[in-house]
XYZ file of C-alpha atoms in Angstrom:
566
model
C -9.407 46.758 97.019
C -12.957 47.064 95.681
C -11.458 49.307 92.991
C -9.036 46.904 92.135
C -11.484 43.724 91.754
C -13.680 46.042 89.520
C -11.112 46.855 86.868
C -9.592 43.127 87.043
C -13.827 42.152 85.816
C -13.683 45.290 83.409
C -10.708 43.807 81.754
C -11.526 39.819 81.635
C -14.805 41.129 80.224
C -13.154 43.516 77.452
C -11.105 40.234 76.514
C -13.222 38.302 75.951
C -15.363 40.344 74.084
C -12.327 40.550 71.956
C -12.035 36.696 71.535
C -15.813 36.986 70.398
C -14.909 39.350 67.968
C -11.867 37.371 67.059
C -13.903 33.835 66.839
C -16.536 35.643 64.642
C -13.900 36.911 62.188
C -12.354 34.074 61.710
C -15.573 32.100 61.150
C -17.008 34.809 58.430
C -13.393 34.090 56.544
C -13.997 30.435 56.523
C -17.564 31.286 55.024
C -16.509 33.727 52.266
C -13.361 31.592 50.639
C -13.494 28.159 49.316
C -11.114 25.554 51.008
C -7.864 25.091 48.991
C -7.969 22.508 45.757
C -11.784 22.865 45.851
C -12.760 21.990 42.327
C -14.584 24.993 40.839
C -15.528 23.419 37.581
C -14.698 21.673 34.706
C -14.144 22.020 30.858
C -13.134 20.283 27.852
C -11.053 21.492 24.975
C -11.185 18.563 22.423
C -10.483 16.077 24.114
C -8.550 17.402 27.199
C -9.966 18.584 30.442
C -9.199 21.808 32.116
C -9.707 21.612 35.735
C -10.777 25.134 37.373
C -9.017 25.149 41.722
C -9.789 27.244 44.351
C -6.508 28.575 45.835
C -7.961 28.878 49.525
C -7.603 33.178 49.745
C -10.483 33.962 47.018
C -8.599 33.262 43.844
C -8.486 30.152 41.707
C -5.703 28.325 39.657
C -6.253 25.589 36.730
C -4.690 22.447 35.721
C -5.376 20.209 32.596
C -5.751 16.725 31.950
C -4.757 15.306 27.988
C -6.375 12.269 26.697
C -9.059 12.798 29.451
C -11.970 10.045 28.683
C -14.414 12.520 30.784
C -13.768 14.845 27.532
C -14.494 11.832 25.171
C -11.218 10.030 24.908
C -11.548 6.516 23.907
C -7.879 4.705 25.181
C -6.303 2.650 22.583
C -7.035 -1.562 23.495
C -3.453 -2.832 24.364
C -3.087 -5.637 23.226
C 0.032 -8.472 23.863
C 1.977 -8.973 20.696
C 4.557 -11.200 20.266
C 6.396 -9.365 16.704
C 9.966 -11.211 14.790
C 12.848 -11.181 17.440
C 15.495 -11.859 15.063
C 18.724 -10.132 14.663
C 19.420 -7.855 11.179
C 23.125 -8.350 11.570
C 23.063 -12.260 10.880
C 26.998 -12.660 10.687
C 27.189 -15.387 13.311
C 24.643 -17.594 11.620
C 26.052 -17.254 8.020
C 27.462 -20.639 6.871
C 25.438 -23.186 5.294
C 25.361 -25.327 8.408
C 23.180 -22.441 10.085
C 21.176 -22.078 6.889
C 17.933 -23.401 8.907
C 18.184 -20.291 11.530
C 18.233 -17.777 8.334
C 14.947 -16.572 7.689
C 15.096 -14.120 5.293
C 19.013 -13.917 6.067
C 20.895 -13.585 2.512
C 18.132 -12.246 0.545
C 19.119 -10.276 -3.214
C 16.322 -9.481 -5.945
C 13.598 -11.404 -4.649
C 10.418 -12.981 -6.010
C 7.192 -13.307 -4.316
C 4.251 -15.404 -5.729
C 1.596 -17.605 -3.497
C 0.585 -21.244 -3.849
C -1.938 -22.936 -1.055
C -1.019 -21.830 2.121
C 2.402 -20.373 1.386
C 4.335 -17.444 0.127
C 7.364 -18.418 -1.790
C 10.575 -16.507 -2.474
C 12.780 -17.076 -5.064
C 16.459 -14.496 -5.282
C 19.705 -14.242 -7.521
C 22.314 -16.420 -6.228
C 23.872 -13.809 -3.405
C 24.875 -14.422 0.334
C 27.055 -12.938 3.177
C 30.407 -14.660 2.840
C 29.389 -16.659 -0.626
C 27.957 -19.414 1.857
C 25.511 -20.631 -0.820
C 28.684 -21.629 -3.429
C 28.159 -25.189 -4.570
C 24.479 -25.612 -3.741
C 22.688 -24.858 -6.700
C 20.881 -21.586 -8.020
C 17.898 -19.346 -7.364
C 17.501 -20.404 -4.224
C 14.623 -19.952 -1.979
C 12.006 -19.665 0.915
C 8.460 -19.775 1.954
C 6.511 -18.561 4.776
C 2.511 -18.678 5.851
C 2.602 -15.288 7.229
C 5.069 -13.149 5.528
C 7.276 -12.592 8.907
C 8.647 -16.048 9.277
C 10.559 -18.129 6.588
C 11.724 -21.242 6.046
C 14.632 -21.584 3.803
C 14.389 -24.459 1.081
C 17.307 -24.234 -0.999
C 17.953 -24.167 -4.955
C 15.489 -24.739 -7.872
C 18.827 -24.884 -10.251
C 21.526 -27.607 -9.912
C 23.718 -25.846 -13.001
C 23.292 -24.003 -15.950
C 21.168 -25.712 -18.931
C 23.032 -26.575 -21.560
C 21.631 -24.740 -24.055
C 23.275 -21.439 -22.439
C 26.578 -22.187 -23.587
C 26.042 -23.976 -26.734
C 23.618 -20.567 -27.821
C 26.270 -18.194 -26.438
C 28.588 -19.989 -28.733
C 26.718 -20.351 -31.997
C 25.827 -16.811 -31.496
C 29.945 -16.032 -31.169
C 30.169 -18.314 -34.220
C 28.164 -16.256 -36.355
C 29.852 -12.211 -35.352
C 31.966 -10.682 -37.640
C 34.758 -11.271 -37.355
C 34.150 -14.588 -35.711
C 34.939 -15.147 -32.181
C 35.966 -18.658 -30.741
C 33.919 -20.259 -28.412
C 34.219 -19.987 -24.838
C 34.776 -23.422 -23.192
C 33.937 -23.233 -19.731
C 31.873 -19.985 -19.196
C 31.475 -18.123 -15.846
C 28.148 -17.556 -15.410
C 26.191 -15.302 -12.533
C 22.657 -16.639 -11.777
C 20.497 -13.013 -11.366
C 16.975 -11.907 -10.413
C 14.103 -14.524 -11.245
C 10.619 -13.961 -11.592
C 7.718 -16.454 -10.949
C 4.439 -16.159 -11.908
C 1.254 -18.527 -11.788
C -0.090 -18.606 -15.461
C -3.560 -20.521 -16.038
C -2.689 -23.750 -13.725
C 1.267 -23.774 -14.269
C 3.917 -21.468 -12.276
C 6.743 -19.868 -14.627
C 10.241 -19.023 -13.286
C 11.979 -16.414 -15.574
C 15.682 -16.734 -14.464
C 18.648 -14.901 -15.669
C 21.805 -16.555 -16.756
C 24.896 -13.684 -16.986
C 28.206 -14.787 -18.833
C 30.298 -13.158 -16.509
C 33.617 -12.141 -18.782
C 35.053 -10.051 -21.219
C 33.435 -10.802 -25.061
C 37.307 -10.545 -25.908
C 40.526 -10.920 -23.769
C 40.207 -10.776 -19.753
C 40.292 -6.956 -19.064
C 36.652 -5.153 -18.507
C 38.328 -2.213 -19.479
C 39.050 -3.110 -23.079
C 35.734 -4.881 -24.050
C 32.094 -5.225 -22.594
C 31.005 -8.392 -20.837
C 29.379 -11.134 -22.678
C 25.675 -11.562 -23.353
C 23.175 -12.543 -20.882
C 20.374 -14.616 -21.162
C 16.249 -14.678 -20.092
C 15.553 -18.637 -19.765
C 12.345 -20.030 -18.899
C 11.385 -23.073 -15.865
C 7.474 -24.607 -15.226
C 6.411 -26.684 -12.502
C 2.922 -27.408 -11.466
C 3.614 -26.978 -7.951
C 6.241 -24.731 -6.077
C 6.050 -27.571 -3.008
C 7.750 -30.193 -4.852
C 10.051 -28.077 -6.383
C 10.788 -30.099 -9.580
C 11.026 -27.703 -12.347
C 10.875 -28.369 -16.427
C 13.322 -26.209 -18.415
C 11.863 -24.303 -21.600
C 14.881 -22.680 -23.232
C 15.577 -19.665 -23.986
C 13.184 -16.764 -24.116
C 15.524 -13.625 -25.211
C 18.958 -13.244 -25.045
C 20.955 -9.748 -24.809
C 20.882 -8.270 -27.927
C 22.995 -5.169 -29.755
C 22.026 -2.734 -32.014
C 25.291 -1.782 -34.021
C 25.646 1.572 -33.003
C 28.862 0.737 -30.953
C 31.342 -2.127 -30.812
C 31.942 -3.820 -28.074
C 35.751 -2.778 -27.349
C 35.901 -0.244 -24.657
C 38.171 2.629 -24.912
C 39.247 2.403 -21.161
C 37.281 2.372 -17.432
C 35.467 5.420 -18.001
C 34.300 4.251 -21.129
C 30.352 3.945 -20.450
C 28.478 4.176 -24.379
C 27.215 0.748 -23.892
C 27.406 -1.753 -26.448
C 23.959 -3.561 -25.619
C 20.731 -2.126 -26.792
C 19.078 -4.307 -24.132
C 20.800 -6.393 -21.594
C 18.382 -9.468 -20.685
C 18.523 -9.461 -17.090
C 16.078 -8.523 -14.857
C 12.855 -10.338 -15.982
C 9.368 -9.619 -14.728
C 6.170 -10.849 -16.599
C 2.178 -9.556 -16.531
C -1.062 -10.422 -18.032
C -2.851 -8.021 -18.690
C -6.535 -7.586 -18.221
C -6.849 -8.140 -22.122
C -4.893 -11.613 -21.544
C -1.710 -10.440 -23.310
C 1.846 -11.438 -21.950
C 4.457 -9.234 -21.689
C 7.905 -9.605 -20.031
C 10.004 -6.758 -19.031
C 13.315 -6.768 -18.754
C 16.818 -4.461 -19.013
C 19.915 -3.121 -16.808
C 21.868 -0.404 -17.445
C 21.967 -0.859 -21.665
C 20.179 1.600 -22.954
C 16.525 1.205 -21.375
C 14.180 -1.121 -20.210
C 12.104 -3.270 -22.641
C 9.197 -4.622 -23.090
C 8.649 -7.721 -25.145
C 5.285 -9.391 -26.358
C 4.896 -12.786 -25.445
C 2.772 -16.123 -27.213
C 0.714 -16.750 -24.396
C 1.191 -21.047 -25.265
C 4.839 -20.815 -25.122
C 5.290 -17.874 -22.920
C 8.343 -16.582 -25.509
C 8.283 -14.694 -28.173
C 6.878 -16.293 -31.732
C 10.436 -14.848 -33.135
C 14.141 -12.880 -32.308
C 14.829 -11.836 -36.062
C 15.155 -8.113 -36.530
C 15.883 -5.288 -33.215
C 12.329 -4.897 -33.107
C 11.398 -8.524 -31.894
C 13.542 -7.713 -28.319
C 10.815 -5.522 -27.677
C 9.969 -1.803 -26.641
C 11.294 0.794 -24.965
C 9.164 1.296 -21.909
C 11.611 3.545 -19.939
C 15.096 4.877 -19.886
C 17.166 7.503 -17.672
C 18.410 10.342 -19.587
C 19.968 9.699 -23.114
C 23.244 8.290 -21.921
C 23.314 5.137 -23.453
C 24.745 4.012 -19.741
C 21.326 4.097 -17.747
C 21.849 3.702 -13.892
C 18.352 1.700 -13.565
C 17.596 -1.792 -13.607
C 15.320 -4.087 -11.248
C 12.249 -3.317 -13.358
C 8.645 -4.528 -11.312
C 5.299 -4.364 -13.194
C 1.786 -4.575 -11.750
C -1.944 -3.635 -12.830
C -4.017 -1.543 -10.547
C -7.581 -2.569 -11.521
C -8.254 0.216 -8.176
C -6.903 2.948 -10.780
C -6.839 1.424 -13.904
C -2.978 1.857 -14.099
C 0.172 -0.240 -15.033
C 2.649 0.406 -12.503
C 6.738 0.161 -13.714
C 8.743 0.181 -10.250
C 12.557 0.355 -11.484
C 16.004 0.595 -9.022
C 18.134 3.506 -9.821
C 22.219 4.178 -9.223
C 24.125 1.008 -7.857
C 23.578 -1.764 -5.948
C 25.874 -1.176 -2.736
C 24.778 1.895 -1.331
C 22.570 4.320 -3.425
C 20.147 1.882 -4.799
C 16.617 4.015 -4.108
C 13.245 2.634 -5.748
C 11.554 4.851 -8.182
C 8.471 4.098 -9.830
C 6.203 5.181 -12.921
C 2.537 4.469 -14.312
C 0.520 4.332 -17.274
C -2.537 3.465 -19.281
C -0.930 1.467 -21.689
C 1.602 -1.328 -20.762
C 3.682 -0.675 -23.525
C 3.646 3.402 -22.404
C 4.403 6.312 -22.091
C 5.238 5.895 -18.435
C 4.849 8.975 -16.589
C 6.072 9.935 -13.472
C 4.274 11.840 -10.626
C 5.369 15.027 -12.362
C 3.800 14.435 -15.504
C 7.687 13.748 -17.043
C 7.557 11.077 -19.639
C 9.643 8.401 -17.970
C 9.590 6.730 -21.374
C 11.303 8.673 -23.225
C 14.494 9.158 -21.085
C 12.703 11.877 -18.055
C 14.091 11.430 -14.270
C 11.527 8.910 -12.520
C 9.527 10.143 -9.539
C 8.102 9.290 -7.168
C 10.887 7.701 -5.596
C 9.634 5.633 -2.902
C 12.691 4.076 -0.674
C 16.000 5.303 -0.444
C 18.937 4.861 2.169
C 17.717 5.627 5.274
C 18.286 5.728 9.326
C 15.970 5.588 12.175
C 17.614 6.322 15.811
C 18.784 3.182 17.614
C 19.654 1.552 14.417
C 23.025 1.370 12.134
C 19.744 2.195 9.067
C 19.705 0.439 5.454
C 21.222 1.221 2.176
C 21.156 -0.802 -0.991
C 17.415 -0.569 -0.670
C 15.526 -1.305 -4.456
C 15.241 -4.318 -6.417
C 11.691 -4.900 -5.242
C 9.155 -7.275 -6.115
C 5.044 -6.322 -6.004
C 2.628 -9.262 -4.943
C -1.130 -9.344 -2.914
C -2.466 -11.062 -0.731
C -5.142 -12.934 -2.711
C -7.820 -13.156 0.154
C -7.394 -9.688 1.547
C -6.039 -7.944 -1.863
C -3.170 -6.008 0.144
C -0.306 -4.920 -1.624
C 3.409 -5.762 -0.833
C 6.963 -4.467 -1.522
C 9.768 -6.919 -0.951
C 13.368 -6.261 -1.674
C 16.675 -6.569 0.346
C 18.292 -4.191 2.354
C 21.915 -3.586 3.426
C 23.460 -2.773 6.386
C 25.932 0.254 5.527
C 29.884 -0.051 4.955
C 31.861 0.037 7.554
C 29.851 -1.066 10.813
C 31.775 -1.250 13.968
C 32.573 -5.383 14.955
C 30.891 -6.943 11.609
C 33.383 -7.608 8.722
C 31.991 -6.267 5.649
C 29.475 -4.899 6.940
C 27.661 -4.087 3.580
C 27.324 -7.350 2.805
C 24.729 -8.081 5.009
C 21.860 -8.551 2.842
C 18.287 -9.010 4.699
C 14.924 -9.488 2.867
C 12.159 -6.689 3.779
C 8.979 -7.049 3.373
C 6.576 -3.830 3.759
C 3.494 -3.153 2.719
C 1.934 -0.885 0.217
C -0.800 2.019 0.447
C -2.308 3.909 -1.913
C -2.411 7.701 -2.147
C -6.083 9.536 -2.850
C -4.385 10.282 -6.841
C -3.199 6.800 -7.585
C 0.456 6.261 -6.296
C 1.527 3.654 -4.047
C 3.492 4.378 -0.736
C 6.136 2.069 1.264
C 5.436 1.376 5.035
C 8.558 2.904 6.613
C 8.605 -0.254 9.118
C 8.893 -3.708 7.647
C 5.816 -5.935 8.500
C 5.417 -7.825 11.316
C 1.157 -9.113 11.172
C 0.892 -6.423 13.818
C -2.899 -6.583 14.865
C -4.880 -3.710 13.223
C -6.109 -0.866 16.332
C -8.915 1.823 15.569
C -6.249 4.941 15.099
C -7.962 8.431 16.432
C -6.864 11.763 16.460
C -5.088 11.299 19.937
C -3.516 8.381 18.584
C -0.881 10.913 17.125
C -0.658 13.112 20.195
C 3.022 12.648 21.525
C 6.843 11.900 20.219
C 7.692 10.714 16.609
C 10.723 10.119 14.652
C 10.216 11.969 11.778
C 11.959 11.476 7.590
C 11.867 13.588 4.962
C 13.443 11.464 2.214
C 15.475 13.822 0.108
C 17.318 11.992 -3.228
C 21.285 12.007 -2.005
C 23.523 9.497 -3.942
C 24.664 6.894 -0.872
C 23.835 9.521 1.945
C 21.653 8.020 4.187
C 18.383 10.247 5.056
C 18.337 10.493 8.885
C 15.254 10.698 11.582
C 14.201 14.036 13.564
C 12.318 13.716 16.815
C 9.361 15.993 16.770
C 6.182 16.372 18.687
C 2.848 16.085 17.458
C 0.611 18.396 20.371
C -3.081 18.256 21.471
C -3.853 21.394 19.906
C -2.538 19.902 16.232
C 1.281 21.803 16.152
C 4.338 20.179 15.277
C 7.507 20.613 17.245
C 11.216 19.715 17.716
C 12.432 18.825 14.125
C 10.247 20.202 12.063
C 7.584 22.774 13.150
C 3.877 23.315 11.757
C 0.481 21.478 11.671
C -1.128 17.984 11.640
C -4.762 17.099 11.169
C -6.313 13.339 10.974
C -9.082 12.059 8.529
C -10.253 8.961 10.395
C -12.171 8.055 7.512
C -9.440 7.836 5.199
C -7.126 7.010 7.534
C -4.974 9.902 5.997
C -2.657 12.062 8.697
C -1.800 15.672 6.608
C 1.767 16.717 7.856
C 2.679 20.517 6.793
C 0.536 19.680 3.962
C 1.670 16.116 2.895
C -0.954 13.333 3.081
C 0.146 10.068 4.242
C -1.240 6.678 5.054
C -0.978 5.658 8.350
C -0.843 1.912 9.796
C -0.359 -0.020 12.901
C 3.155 -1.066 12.716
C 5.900 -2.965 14.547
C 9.053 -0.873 15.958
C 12.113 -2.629 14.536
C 14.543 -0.230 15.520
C 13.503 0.204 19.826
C 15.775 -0.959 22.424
C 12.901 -3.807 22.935
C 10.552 -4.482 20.044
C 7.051 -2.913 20.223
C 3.724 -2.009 18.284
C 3.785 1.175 17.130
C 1.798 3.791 14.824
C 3.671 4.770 11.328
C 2.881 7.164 8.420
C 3.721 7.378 4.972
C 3.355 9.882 2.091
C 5.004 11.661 -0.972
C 5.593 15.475 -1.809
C 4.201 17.107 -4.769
C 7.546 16.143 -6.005
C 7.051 12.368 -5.089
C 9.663 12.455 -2.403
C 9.213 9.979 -0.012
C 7.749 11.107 3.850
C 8.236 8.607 6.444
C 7.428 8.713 10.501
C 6.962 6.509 13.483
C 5.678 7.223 17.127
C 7.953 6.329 19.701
């Protein structure tokens, strides 16, 4: 029994030696390994964070944090922005009755000058469904801030008289005679206004829209068209003074003007006078420039008193060949813009190429001299019949969005207190839209603004503008998922968005794949090698409206490059 009691104390005692063992074990493990999700340290890689764990056995595992303001991130100031709500198919607000609701609903070949505190807009006589017929010509808008516009009507009850009785005399006078045309057709096309010294000049375009001979296009050429000239003191009261004539379209004998069928194109104009656009230049000279499709675009000298020329005698007093596309006497441009760039010292000829449906895609030129050689980004004399590039808009699609076509016709303006730049043209939605009749014929006004490239040549905003608050743009601005454009020339094929991914460590993804890097001095984002301008810009196309960041740049070809974050 003694025995027994001895061994039962050997035992408890061996046990709970044991558990001492045990209890010291387990606290010398607890001593040598960090608890699990201990932070072992930190480190920054631009500006994201990589976190360094322990795993809770001895090892370690990291995680990283992007955009991390520890690693000198500054987050963007989000500001509440209330950008335009209103629709880009307009079709159930088209008749005249709705013609207060239309904003820059129904705008063709627009116009943009300033006076006081607004922006006005004058267009050729075009709307969805014809719903300006019977209310006058050149009608037009005006807005304070470039977004919203109030629409004001005509500046032209009808057609001066001295449009028919010139058209007329001048049929009087061909060989052989022609009679006169009693009750012309007429089209009322592209003005141009312009504040010279304290008066505003409209140049307006009256078309005679019918054969010279017979009824059939296909047999003879249309009639002339003529350059005429309005002045008012003051766009607000909209009372304009008619001048006359300034040039009329004008032949130069080396065809006749019977056509030997449709496909007949060896045009019978030398210069067609549609289209006008006028500059001063720095030297005080007046020039207007004009042309579609006839041979070339012209420029003609003007007397600064009268604003026409002093004379229309002889071939030469039309004017100068400034630019023309190829040697086809049948020219596929028109639309011709001119501005002076006293940043670069250049004259800037923005022209619309192919037709006016679909393809239309802006292209523009430049030189020293406003009467030329215009020269495109290639060095190709523009002037003297060389394809014009860069070409800076051109049918194009965003996701979420039907896109535009019929995108040229522009007109170039500033802002005179902050000297930005502007493009303003229409756009079109494209044929054949599911639920909108004639779909194509939707034609709404864009405004966008212009940049300017480190060598001189102007870019378009891909996004039209919306007075979207300016943010400070850093490098991790760009960090995340873009819709992406690279703006080939394809004659009515509309160029479509890739999504790609700009990264932290400056890679491109998705669509396209390479490298980014950000000059936040010049604002300048380089994409695979392509510098573009970048601006704070409003999302048109998202599900719901929202600030957004875009870029914009050309090729060494002058192809257009075009992206948006999203």
């Amino acid at each position: 029994m003694k025995t027994f009691k001895i061994f039962k104390i050997e035992v408890l005692r061996i046990l709970f030696l044991v558990a001492l063992t045990l209890m010291s074990c387990s606290k010398d493990d607890t001593e040598n390994f960090e608890k699990a999700g201990t932070v072992i340290s930190k480190e920054c890689s631009g500006i994201t964070q990589i976190i360094t764990y322990a795993d809770g056995n001895g090892g370690t595992y990291t995680s990283s944090v992007v955009n991390s303001v520890e690693c000198g991130y500054e987050p963007p100031v989000v500001e509440t922005f209330d950008g335009p709500t209103y629709v880009d198919n307009y079709s159930s607000i088209t008749s005249w009755s709705s013609r207060s609701q239309w904003n820059l609903a129904n705008v063709h070949d627009p116009s943009v000058v300033k006076d006081g505190e607004y922006y006005y807009m004058y267009q050729t006589d075009a709307s969805y469904g014809n719903a300006h017929d019977g209310h006058g010509h050149f009608h037009h808008r005006r807005s304070k801030d470039l977004v919203n516009w109030e629409y004001r009507g005509s500046t032209m009850t009808a057609a001066p008289t001295w449009v028919k009785d010139t058209l007329n005399s001048m049929r009087s006078k061909m060989d052989p005679v022609l009679p006169a045309i009693e009750n012309p057709q007429y089209g009322y096309w592209a003005p141009c206004v312009r504040k010279v010294g304290d008066k505003f000049r409209m140049y307006y375009s009256i078309v005679v829209i019918e054969p010279i001979v017979g009824t059939d296009f296909n047999t003879s050429w249309s009639e002339r068209a003529f350059i005429g000239l309005m002045e008012t003191d003051d766009l607000a009261t909209n009372i304009w003074t008619d001048k006359g004539m300034v040039v009329c379209s004008v032949a130069d004998g080396l065809e006749t003007y019977a056509r030997a069928g449709g496909n007949d194109w060896s045009a019978y104009f030398k210069y067609n006078a549609i289209d006008p656009t006028f500059i001063e230049t720095p030297q005080n000279e007046q020039y207007l420039v004009y042309g579609s499709w006839h041979s070339g675009i012209a420029a003609l000298k003007l007397n600064p008193d009268t604003g026409k020329p002093d004379k229309l005698e002889t071939l030469e007093d039309y004017g100068v060949t400034i630019a023309k596309r190829g040697s086809s006497r049948w020219q596929a441009s028109e639309g011709a813009e001119i501005l002076y760039n006293p940043d670069t010292d250049y004259y800037y000829l923005f022209m619309a190429y192919d037709e006016l449906s679909v393809a239309y895609n802006t292209r523009v030129a430049r030189s020293k001299n406003i009467t030329g050689p215009y020269l495109g980004i290639n060095g190709a004399n523009v002037s003297a019949g060389a394809d014009c590039y860069p070409m800076l808009t051109h049918p194009y699609s965003f996701k979420n969005h039907t896109g535009w076509v019929g995108f040229a016709h522009n007109a170039v303006f500033q802002n005179p207190d902050t000297q930005e730049w502007f493009y303003a043209s229409q756009a079109r939605l494209p044929e054949n839209v599911p639920g909108i009749a004639v779909s194509n014929a939707i034609m709404m006004g864009h405004v966008r603004e212009i940049q300017w490239t480190e060598d001189g040549w102007p870019v378009i905003a891909p996004e039209r503008y919306a007075g979207v608050p300016e943010t400070e743009i850093t490098e991790a601005s760009f960090v995340g998922t873009w819709e992406h454009i690279d703006m080939g020339y394809q004659y009515r094929t509309i160029q479509t968005s890739k999504t790609i991914y700009l990264t932290a460590d400056k890679k491109i993804t998705g669509g396209i794949t390479g490298s980014w890097s950000y000059d936040s001095a010049l604002k300048t984002l380089t994409i695979n090698g392509v510098k573009c301008k970048v601006k704070d810009a409003w999302d048109w196309e998202a599900d719901t409206r929202k600030v957004t960041i875009t870029y914009s740049g050309l090729t060494a070809g002058g192809l257009p490059v075009w992206g948006k974050k999203i």
